[in-house]
Short mmCIF file of C-alpha atoms in Angstrom, two decimals:
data_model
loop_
_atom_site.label_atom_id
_atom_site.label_comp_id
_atom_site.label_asym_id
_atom_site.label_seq_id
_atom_site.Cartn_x
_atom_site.Cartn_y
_atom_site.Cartn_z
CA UNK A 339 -1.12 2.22 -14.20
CA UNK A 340 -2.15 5.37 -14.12
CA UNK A 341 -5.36 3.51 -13.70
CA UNK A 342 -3.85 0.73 -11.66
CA UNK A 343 -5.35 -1.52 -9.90
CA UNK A 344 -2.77 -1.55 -8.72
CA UNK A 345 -1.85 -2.41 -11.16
CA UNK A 346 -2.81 -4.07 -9.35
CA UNK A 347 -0.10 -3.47 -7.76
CA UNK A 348 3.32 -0.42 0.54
CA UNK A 349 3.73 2.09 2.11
CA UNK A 350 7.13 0.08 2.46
CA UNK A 351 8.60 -1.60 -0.90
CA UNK A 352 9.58 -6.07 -1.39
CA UNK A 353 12.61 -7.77 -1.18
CA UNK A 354 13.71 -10.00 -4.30
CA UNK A 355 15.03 -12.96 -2.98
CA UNK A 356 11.97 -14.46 -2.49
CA UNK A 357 8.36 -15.22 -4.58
CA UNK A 358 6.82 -12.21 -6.34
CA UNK A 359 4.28 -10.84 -4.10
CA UNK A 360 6.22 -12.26 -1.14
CA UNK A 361 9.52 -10.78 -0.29
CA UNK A 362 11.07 -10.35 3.27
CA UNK A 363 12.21 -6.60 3.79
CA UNK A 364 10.87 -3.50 1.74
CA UNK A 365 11.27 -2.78 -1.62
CA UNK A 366 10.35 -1.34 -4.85
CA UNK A 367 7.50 -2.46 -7.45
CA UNK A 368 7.29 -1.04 -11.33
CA UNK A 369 4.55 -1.20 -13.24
CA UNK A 370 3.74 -1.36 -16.62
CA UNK A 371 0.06 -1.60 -17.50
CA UNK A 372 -0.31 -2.92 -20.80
CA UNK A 373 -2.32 -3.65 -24.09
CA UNK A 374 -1.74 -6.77 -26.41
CA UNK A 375 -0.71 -6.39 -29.78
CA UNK A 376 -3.08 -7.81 -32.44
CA UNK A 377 -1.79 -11.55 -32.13
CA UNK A 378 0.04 -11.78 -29.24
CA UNK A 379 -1.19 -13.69 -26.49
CA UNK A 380 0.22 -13.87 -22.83
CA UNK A 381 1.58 -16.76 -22.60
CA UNK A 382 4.05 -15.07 -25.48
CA UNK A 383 4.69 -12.89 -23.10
CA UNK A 384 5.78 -14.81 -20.71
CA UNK A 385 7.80 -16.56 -22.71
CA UNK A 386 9.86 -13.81 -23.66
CA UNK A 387 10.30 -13.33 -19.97
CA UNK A 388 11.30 -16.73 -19.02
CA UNK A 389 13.88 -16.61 -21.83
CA UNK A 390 15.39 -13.35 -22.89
CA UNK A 391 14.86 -11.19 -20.42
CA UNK A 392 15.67 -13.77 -17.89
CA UNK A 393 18.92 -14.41 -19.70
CA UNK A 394 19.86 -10.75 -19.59
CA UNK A 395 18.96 -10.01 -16.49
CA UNK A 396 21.76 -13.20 -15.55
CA UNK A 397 24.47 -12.34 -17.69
CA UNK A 398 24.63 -8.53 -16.58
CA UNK A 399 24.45 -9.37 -12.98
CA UNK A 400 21.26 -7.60 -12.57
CA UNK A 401 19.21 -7.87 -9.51
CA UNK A 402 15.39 -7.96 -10.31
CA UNK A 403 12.07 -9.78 -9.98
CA UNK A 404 9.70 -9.68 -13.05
CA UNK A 405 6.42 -11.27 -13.14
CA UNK A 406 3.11 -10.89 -15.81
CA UNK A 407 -0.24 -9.98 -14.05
CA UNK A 408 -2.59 -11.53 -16.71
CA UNK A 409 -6.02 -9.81 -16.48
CA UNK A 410 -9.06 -12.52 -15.88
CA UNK A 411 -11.86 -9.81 -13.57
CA UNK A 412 -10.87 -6.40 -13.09
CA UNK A 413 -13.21 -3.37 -11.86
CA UNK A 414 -13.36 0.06 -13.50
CA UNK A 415 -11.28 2.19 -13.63
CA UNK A 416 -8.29 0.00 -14.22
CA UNK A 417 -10.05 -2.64 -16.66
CA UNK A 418 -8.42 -1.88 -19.56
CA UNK A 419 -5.31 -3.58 -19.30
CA UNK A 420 -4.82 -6.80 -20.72
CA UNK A 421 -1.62 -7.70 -18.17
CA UNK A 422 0.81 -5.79 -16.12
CA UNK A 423 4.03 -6.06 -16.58
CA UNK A 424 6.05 -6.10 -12.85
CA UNK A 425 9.78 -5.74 -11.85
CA UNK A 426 10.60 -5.74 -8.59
CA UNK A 427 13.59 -4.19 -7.20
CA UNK A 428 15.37 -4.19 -3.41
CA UNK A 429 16.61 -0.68 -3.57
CA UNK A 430 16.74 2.29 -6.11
CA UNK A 431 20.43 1.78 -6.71
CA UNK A 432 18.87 -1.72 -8.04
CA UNK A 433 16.22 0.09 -9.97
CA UNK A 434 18.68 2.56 -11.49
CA UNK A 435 21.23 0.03 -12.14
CA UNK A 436 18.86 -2.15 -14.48
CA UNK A 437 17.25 1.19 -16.13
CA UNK A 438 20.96 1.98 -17.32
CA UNK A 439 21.23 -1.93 -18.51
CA UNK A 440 17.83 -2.27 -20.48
CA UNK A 441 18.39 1.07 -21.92
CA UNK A 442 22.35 0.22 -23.28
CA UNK A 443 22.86 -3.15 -24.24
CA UNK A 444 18.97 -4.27 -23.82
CA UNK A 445 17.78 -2.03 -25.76
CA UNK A 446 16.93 -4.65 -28.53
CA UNK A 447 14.93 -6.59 -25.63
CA UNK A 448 13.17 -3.11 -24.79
CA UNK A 449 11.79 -2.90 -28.87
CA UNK A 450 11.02 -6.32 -28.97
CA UNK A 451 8.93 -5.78 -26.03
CA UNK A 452 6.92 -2.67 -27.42
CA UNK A 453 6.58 -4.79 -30.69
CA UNK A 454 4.02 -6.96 -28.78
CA UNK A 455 2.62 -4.24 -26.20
CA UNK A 456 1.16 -1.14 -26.28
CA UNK A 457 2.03 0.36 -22.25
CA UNK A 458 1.55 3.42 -20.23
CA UNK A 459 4.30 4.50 -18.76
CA UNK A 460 6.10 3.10 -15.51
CA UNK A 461 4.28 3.81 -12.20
CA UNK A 462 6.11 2.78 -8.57
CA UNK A 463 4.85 1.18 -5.93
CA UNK A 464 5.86 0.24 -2.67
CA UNK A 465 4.98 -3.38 -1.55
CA UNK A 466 5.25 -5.08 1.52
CA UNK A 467 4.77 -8.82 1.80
CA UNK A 468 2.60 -9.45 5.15
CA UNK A 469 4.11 -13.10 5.65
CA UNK A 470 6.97 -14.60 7.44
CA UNK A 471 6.74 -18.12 5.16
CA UNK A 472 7.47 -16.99 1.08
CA UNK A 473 5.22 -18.38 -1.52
CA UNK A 474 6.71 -19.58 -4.52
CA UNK A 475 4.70 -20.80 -7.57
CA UNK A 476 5.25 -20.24 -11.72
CA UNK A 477 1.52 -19.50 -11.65
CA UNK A 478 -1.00 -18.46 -9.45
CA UNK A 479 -4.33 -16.78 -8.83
CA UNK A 480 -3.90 -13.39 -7.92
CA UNK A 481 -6.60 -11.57 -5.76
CA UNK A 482 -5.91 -7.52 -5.46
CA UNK A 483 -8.34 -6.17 -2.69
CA UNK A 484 -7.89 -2.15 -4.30
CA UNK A 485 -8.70 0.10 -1.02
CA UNK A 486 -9.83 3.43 0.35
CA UNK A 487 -9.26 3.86 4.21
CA UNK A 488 -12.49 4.81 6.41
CA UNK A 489 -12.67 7.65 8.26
CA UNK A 490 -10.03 7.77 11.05
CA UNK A 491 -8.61 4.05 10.38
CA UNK A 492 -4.50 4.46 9.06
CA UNK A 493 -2.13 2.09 7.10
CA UNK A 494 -1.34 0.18 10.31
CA UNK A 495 -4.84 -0.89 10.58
CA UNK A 496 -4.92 -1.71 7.19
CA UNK A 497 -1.78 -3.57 7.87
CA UNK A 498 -3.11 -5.53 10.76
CA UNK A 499 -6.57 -6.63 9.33
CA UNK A 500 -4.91 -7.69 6.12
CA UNK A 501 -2.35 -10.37 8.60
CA UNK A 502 -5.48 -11.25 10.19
CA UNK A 503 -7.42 -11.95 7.28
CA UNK A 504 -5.15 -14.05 5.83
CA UNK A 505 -4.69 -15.85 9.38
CA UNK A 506 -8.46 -16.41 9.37
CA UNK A 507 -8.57 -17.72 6.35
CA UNK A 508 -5.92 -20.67 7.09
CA UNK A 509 -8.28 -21.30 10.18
CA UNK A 510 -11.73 -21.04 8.80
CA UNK A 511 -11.49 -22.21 5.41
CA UNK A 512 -8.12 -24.60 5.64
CA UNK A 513 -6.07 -22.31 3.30
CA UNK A 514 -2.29 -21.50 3.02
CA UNK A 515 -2.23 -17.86 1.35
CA UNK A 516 0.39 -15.53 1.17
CA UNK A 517 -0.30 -11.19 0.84
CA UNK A 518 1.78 -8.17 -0.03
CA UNK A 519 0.56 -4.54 1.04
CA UNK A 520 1.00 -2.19 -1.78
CA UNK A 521 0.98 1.69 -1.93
CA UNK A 522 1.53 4.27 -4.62
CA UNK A 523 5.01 6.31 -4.60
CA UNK A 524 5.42 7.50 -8.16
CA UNK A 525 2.81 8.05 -11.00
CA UNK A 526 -0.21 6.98 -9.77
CA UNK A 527 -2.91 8.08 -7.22
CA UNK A 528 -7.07 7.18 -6.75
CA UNK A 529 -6.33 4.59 -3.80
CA UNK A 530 -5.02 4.12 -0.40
CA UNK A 531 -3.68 0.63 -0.76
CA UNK A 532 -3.47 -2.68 -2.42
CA UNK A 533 -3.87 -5.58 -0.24
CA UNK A 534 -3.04 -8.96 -2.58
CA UNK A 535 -3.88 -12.38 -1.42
CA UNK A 536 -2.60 -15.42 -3.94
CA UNK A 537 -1.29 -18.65 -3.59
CA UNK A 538 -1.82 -22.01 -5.13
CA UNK A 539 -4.95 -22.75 -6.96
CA UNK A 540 -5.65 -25.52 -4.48
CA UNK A 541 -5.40 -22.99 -1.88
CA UNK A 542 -6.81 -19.91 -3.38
CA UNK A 543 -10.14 -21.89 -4.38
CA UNK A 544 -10.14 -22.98 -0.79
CA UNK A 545 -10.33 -19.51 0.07
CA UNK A 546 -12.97 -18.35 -2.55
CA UNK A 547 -14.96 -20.81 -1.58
CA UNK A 548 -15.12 -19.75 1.98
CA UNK A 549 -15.70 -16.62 0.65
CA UNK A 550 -18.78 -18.04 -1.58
CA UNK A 551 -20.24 -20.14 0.57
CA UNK A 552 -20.11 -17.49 3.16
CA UNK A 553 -18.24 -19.33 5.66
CA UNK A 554 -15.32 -16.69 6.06
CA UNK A 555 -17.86 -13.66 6.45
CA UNK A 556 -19.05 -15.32 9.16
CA UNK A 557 -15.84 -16.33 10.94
CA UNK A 558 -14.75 -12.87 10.46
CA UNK A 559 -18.28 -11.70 12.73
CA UNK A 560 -17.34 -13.81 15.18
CA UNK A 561 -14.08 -13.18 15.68
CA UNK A 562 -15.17 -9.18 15.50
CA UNK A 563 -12.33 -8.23 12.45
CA UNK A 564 -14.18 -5.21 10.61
CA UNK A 565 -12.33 -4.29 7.54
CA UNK A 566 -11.01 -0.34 7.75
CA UNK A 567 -11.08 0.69 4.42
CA UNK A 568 -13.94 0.11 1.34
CA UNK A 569 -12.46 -2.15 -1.06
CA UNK A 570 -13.36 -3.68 -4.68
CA UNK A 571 -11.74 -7.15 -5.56
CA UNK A 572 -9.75 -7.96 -8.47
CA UNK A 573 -8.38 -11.22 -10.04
CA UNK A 574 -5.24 -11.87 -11.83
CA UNK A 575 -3.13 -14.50 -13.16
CA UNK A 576 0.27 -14.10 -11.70
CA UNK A 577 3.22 -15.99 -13.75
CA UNK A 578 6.95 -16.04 -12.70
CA UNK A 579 9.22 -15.07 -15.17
CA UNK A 580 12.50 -13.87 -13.75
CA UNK A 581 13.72 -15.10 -10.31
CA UNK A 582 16.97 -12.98 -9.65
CA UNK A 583 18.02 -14.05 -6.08
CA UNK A 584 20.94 -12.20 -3.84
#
């Protein structure tokens, strides 16, 4: 997105044998910030994912995470989009290795694709997932915290307060969440970092609420946590579509 949100969308990349915002070691995010067609929905989408591409991605041996960020509340300037289209690779010899795939034999999947998007192209991200326990779920809420450090605070801060946060929120409003720490590498700039919190619905709401009923503000005062950067929230609809373990 050259307007991402991230597109939502760390300083250190994800590793794909795990949920999509929650891998184990660093790796690489692409995103495609895109437009419906007139008449396609979604959910169409993400059944292409689930099926084709999922299929192709299995019979070539290919090793990638792809998952649909489905718009619901997303600030200027990266409102646009109607979803966001993510692979997630473990290395660039991964990355490279499925861009020489998709653009050979999957090059009918590639035009079927653009037949029900309209997309910008590809920007990179690095994303780090902030958890040791992995959160997998075909759909979840999606919460992108889209940040600008403050004055003398750095990535580790933003690294720490974004553990803690999601720490606090188990302990003062009962929820399990996971988070991955994303940062532009390739194609996109106007932010710092992406901190994204998701996780059940059960669980997210459970944190919302805390949120709304102002019961995690004030655990955060008490406990002294002061955010380091100045941050606008945006939700998503995360869905799972390919699940390429190694």
């Amino acid at each position: 997105m050259k307007k991402l949100i991230l597109a939502l969308a760390c300083f250190i990349p994800l590793a794909v044998n795990a949920d999509d915002h929650a891998p184990s070691s660093p790796a690489i995010a692409v995103v495609y910030e895109c437009t419906l067609n007139e008449g396609v929905a979604a959910a169409d989408l993400v059944a292409f994912g689930r099926s084709d591409v999922k299929e192709f991605v299995a019979s070539n041996d290919l090793v990638m995470n792809s998952y649909l960020w489905e718009a619901v509340a997303v600030n200027e300037p990266y409102r646009e989009a109607d979803v966001r289209w993510v692979n997630y690779f473990p290395t660039w010899d991964d990355y490279f290795a499925n861009s020489a795939a998709f653009g050979s034999g999957g090059s009918s999947l590639v035009e079927k694709f653009y037949s029900m998007v309209a997309c910008e192209k590809e920007v990179i991200l690095g994303a780090q997932n902030l958890m040791s326990d992995l959160l997998v779920a075909d759909q979840k809420p999606f919460v992108a915290s889209v940040c600008q450090l403050n004055d003398g605070k750095t990535m580790a801060d933003a690294m720490q307060f974004s553990k803690q946060l999601i720490g606090m929120a188990d302990k003062a409003a009962g929820a399990s969440v996971g988070g991955t720490m994303f940062t532009p590498i390739f194609g996109i700039s106007g932010f710092d970092y992406v901190t994204a919190y998701y996780g059940e619905t059960s669980e997210m709401t459970k944190l919302m609420n805390g949120v709304r009923d102002r019961s995690m503000p004030a655990a955060m005062v008490k406990a002294g946590l002061q955010p380091p950067a100045d941050c606008v929230n945006d939700l998503h609809t995360s869905h799972m579509m390919v699940q390429q373990s190694q």
